[in-house]
């Protein structure tokens, strides 16, 4: 069963709930029942052995748990004689028996259903007379991993959550990330780590502070298993949403991961993995979401602990907390001398340029660039995410840059690397193909500048594309057509994104038009500044301030001077500017000819109507 068929089947349960439940409440029933059936199917082959072991150890007065875990061969167990098919044999006692069955799971699994508040839903379904019907519906579908693998199960969960988020007007992006975006990020994390991909028995850790349903962790695990079957990726995460947290734990449980590594709660206010550092990290924090709820704790950590805490570089404005997650990840990087760390984070455009010199955002950018932590930033196509059509970017940061990358940042414009989906999913109308992901991965891995040549025929229709690495010859244009060239990979020194904001002052003049001089202190005898004429200029870091001032300011305001005490250093990454290609307007004669042709056509149509 593929994920679409599975999601459609499970979604059909909503027909039973309609009327007794609001649409926004469907997930409270369907998601925990899906997890329950999955776990039920996983345990079915070893159920008899677990029950026999339980009976024997209880008779001996021995703690049965370690023996039950071994007998179940799954990292969890259920010691109750019932399972979902057996529950169908006693319709009158379905409520009590289902509650008893859930209590029969090992403690870690019981916590999952507590996060779902499942017992409340059992009671509510029983009162509405729907409990037996819903349970019976799920009993009909086989969710054993042999029938529905982990990848299909994860995609099905994502599809369900997306639908539930849509009908309840929630932010779907809070819960999961499109699979192809995760695959691209995972490729970029691993492409330079030959040891992880080849050395037998290698063990690495990976962490997601906004784990959602665990999709990023799962795909990273799949990638390593595919390239190095003898390698092992130990997964850690934290998730705020209780239902997503429960699904993530269930997924990790089935994969054989230690689910104690998945922590609940708000990552910004209560770090669930305090003191830990990781080899790899991935995150897609919510875009443009304010952090007012945790402002007190975050500000206290910033002010009291400084760089010993997580938020030393600065604090962004309260309206968007995504850069707080970036700093949180910085604090979790394994030290370079211990092997180092690389991480990827999805951000919108705001963290690239919001905030002038001295602002929290600029200081955070200054910290990561001056400490040479940014390897690359990749622009994704718009309409890639389920809940937003805005521009998004993948930042790749590392404290173990290869020699050739040191002191430099690579910008990759992958905004045109997409294909249209056959069917839109919420705001998601585009996806990246495997070939397009490979192209971006090669550009990053090769650390090369490149251009994209787009070929058009005589009628202006696109007929092909070609990636041209630095120094490659331009392809020939089709007959009567043309070739458009645009940069897609550029490499800059870190300092290219820095600037100094200088304050330019001009004198305050008296009624006679003469400068007003200061009368006391340091200002005595010096011209006083006219605040109404005050201005600022941004001077690139790699340019001398005085040279810039003499060239750009003094020819227009010969009496101006720089207030040196107000000079601030700032950083911004004007991504779009670096990939802008000027296209000259068409010749006027050509435009006039088109207008005349259109006018003639409209005139003919009007004459035809009059006739």
PDB file of C-alpha atoms in Angstrom, residues 459-593:
ATOM      1  CA  UNK A 459       9.062  31.541 -30.831  1.00  0.00           C
ATOM      2  CA  UNK A 460      10.489  32.182 -27.361  1.00  0.00           C
ATOM      3  CA  UNK A 461       9.669  28.723 -26.004  1.00  0.00           C
ATOM      4  CA  UNK A 462      12.187  27.153 -23.626  1.00  0.00           C
ATOM      5  CA  UNK A 463      13.765  24.109 -25.266  1.00  0.00           C
ATOM      6  CA  UNK A 464      16.610  23.207 -22.915  1.00  0.00           C
ATOM      7  CA  UNK A 465      18.899  24.062 -20.030  1.00  0.00           C
ATOM      8  CA  UNK A 466      22.560  23.525 -19.366  1.00  0.00           C
ATOM      9  CA  UNK A 467      24.667  24.173 -16.272  1.00  0.00           C
ATOM     10  CA  UNK A 468      27.958  25.811 -17.236  1.00  0.00           C
ATOM     11  CA  UNK A 469      30.793  25.501 -14.757  1.00  0.00           C
ATOM     12  CA  UNK A 470      33.310  28.331 -14.521  1.00  0.00           C
ATOM     13  CA  UNK A 471      35.201  28.667 -17.787  1.00  0.00           C
ATOM     14  CA  UNK A 472      32.790  26.533 -19.846  1.00  0.00           C
ATOM     15  CA  UNK A 473      31.865  27.766 -23.323  1.00  0.00           C
ATOM     16  CA  UNK A 474      28.399  29.147 -23.973  1.00  0.00           C
ATOM     17  CA  UNK A 475      26.174  26.715 -25.947  1.00  0.00           C
ATOM     18  CA  UNK A 476      25.034  27.649 -29.431  1.00  0.00           C
ATOM     19  CA  UNK A 477      21.561  29.148 -29.738  1.00  0.00           C
ATOM     20  CA  UNK A 478      18.875  27.156 -31.580  1.00  0.00           C
ATOM     21  CA  UNK A 479      18.062  28.360 -35.126  1.00  0.00           C
ATOM     22  CA  UNK A 480      16.409  31.724 -34.786  1.00  0.00           C
ATOM     23  CA  UNK A 481      16.403  31.386 -31.013  1.00  0.00           C
ATOM     24  CA  UNK A 482      18.555  32.710 -28.219  1.00  0.00           C
ATOM     25  CA  UNK A 483      20.432  31.764 -25.062  1.00  0.00           C
ATOM     26  CA  UNK A 484      19.932  33.462 -21.715  1.00  0.00           C
ATOM     27  CA  UNK A 485      22.721  33.198 -19.156  1.00  0.00           C
ATOM     28  CA  UNK A 486      22.246  33.671 -15.421  1.00  0.00           C
ATOM     29  CA  UNK A 487      24.571  32.925 -12.492  1.00  0.00           C
ATOM     30  CA  UNK A 488      23.443  30.065 -10.232  1.00  0.00           C
ATOM     31  CA  UNK A 489      26.510  29.557  -8.037  1.00  0.00           C
ATOM     32  CA  UNK A 490      28.732  32.339  -6.732  1.00  0.00           C
ATOM     33  CA  UNK A 491      31.543  32.382  -4.165  1.00  0.00           C
ATOM     34  CA  UNK A 492      32.381  35.390  -2.001  1.00  0.00           C
ATOM     35  CA  UNK A 493      34.813  36.163   0.815  1.00  0.00           C
ATOM     36  CA  UNK A 494      33.058  36.500   4.180  1.00  0.00           C
ATOM     37  CA  UNK A 495      33.963  40.179   4.289  1.00  0.00           C
ATOM     38  CA  UNK A 496      31.902  40.860   1.142  1.00  0.00           C
ATOM     39  CA  UNK A 497      28.762  40.870   3.286  1.00  0.00           C
ATOM     40  CA  UNK A 498      30.090  43.331   5.874  1.00  0.00           C
ATOM     41  CA  UNK A 499      29.805  47.099   5.920  1.00  0.00           C
ATOM     42  CA  UNK A 500      30.289  50.053   8.225  1.00  0.00           C
ATOM     43  CA  UNK A 501      27.403  52.420   8.739  1.00  0.00           C
ATOM     44  CA  UNK A 502      28.873  55.891   9.075  1.00  0.00           C
ATOM     45  CA  UNK A 503      26.925  58.880  10.360  1.00  0.00           C
ATOM     46  CA  UNK A 504      27.397  61.953   8.169  1.00  0.00           C
ATOM     47  CA  UNK A 505      26.868  65.260   9.951  1.00  0.00           C
ATOM     48  CA  UNK A 506      26.490  68.790   8.584  1.00  0.00           C
ATOM     49  CA  UNK A 507      26.821  72.014  10.548  1.00  0.00           C
ATOM     50  CA  UNK A 508      23.994  73.830  12.268  1.00  0.00           C
ATOM     51  CA  UNK A 509      23.945  77.372  10.866  1.00  0.00           C
ATOM     52  CA  UNK A 510      22.950  80.563  12.632  1.00  0.00           C
ATOM     53  CA  UNK A 511      20.802  83.293  11.116  1.00  0.00           C
ATOM     54  CA  UNK A 512      23.834  84.711   9.341  1.00  0.00           C
ATOM     55  CA  UNK A 513      24.546  81.356   7.730  1.00  0.00           C
ATOM     56  CA  UNK A 514      27.624  80.673   9.834  1.00  0.00           C
ATOM     57  CA  UNK A 515      28.269  77.376  11.700  1.00  0.00           C
ATOM     58  CA  UNK A 516      27.204  77.333  15.348  1.00  0.00           C
ATOM     59  CA  UNK A 517      30.177  76.344  17.538  1.00  0.00           C
ATOM     60  CA  UNK A 518      30.021  74.362  20.773  1.00  0.00           C
ATOM     61  CA  UNK A 519      30.586  76.280  24.004  1.00  0.00           C
ATOM     62  CA  UNK A 520      31.726  73.629  26.466  1.00  0.00           C
ATOM     63  CA  UNK A 521      33.343  70.230  26.949  1.00  0.00           C
ATOM     64  CA  UNK A 522      34.618  68.201  23.999  1.00  0.00           C
ATOM     65  CA  UNK A 523      32.344  70.154  21.655  1.00  0.00           C
ATOM     66  CA  UNK A 524      33.895  73.529  22.525  1.00  0.00           C
ATOM     67  CA  UNK A 525      34.972  75.378  19.427  1.00  0.00           C
ATOM     68  CA  UNK A 526      33.675  72.669  17.077  1.00  0.00           C
ATOM     69  CA  UNK A 527      30.779  73.058  14.644  1.00  0.00           C
ATOM     70  CA  UNK A 528      27.504  71.716  16.059  1.00  0.00           C
ATOM     71  CA  UNK A 529      25.588  69.162  14.000  1.00  0.00           C
ATOM     72  CA  UNK A 530      22.190  69.930  12.473  1.00  0.00           C
ATOM     73  CA  UNK A 531      20.142  66.830  13.302  1.00  0.00           C
ATOM     74  CA  UNK A 532      17.721  67.583  10.463  1.00  0.00           C
ATOM     75  CA  UNK A 533      20.580  67.190   7.951  1.00  0.00           C
ATOM     76  CA  UNK A 534      22.020  64.044   9.535  1.00  0.00           C
ATOM     77  CA  UNK A 535      22.400  61.089   7.186  1.00  0.00           C
ATOM     78  CA  UNK A 536      24.033  57.676   7.089  1.00  0.00           C
ATOM     79  CA  UNK A 537      26.073  55.810   4.492  1.00  0.00           C
ATOM     80  CA  UNK A 538      26.963  52.127   4.295  1.00  0.00           C
ATOM     81  CA  UNK A 539      30.601  51.596   3.356  1.00  0.00           C
ATOM     82  CA  UNK A 540      31.734  48.089   2.323  1.00  0.00           C
ATOM     83  CA  UNK A 541      34.246  46.537   4.724  1.00  0.00           C
ATOM     84  CA  UNK A 542      36.821  46.104   1.997  1.00  0.00           C
ATOM     85  CA  UNK A 543      36.808  49.835   1.149  1.00  0.00           C
ATOM     86  CA  UNK A 544      38.567  52.620   3.039  1.00  0.00           C
ATOM     87  CA  UNK A 545      36.013  54.856   4.770  1.00  0.00           C
ATOM     88  CA  UNK A 546      37.848  58.133   4.071  1.00  0.00           C
ATOM     89  CA  UNK A 547      38.278  57.281   0.396  1.00  0.00           C
ATOM     90  CA  UNK A 548      34.581  56.477   0.132  1.00  0.00           C
ATOM     91  CA  UNK A 549      33.655  59.689   1.985  1.00  0.00           C
ATOM     92  CA  UNK A 550      35.771  61.857  -0.282  1.00  0.00           C
ATOM     93  CA  UNK A 551      34.323  60.243  -3.406  1.00  0.00           C
ATOM     94  CA  UNK A 552      30.657  59.863  -2.504  1.00  0.00           C
ATOM     95  CA  UNK A 553      29.871  62.601   0.044  1.00  0.00           C
ATOM     96  CA  UNK A 554      32.181  65.598  -0.112  1.00  0.00           C
ATOM     97  CA  UNK A 555      31.466  66.486  -3.775  1.00  0.00           C
ATOM     98  CA  UNK A 556      27.806  66.989  -2.753  1.00  0.00           C
ATOM     99  CA  UNK A 557      28.274  68.374   0.779  1.00  0.00           C
ATOM    100  CA  UNK A 558      31.667  69.967   1.203  1.00  0.00           C
ATOM    101  CA  UNK A 559      31.027  70.944   4.843  1.00  0.00           C
ATOM    102  CA  UNK A 560      30.110  67.405   5.970  1.00  0.00           C
ATOM    103  CA  UNK A 561      32.091  65.270   8.398  1.00  0.00           C
ATOM    104  CA  UNK A 562      31.894  61.760   9.911  1.00  0.00           C
ATOM    105  CA  UNK A 563      30.905  61.304  13.552  1.00  0.00           C
ATOM    106  CA  UNK A 564      33.371  58.493  14.291  1.00  0.00           C
ATOM    107  CA  UNK A 565      31.726  57.577  17.610  1.00  0.00           C
ATOM    108  CA  UNK A 566      28.537  56.532  15.817  1.00  0.00           C
ATOM    109  CA  UNK A 567      30.175  54.191  13.292  1.00  0.00           C
ATOM    110  CA  UNK A 568      28.721  50.656  13.461  1.00  0.00           C
ATOM    111  CA  UNK A 569      29.717  47.448  11.707  1.00  0.00           C
ATOM    112  CA  UNK A 570      26.915  45.454  10.139  1.00  0.00           C
ATOM    113  CA  UNK A 571      26.400  42.402   7.953  1.00  0.00           C
ATOM    114  CA  UNK A 572      23.704  41.562   5.428  1.00  0.00           C
ATOM    115  CA  UNK A 573      23.441  39.029   2.615  1.00  0.00           C
ATOM    116  CA  UNK A 574      21.627  40.658  -0.332  1.00  0.00           C
ATOM    117  CA  UNK A 575      21.101  37.328  -2.043  1.00  0.00           C
ATOM    118  CA  UNK A 576      18.857  38.484  -4.898  1.00  0.00           C
ATOM    119  CA  UNK A 577      21.180  41.355  -5.824  1.00  0.00           C
ATOM    120  CA  UNK A 578      24.052  38.958  -6.440  1.00  0.00           C
ATOM    121  CA  UNK A 579      22.022  36.984  -8.984  1.00  0.00           C
ATOM    122  CA  UNK A 580      20.254  39.851 -10.711  1.00  0.00           C
ATOM    123  CA  UNK A 581      20.717  39.879 -14.483  1.00  0.00           C
ATOM    124  CA  UNK A 582      19.802  43.097 -16.263  1.00  0.00           C
ATOM    125  CA  UNK A 583      17.624  42.595 -19.307  1.00  0.00           C
ATOM    126  CA  UNK A 584      17.520  45.671 -21.558  1.00  0.00           C
ATOM    127  CA  UNK A 585      14.042  46.713 -22.709  1.00  0.00           C
ATOM    128  CA  UNK A 586      13.003  45.835 -26.236  1.00  0.00           C
ATOM    129  CA  UNK A 587      13.629  48.440 -28.945  1.00  0.00           C
ATOM    130  CA  UNK A 588      10.848  51.023 -29.223  1.00  0.00           C
ATOM    131  CA  UNK A 589      10.262  50.146 -32.869  1.00  0.00           C
ATOM    132  CA  UNK A 590       9.556  46.526 -31.908  1.00  0.00           C
ATOM    133  CA  UNK A 591       7.124  47.585 -29.159  1.00  0.00           C
ATOM    134  CA  UNK A 592       5.360  49.992 -31.543  1.00  0.00           C
ATOM    135  CA  UNK A 593       4.999  47.219 -34.124  1.00  0.00           C
TER     136      UNK A 593
END
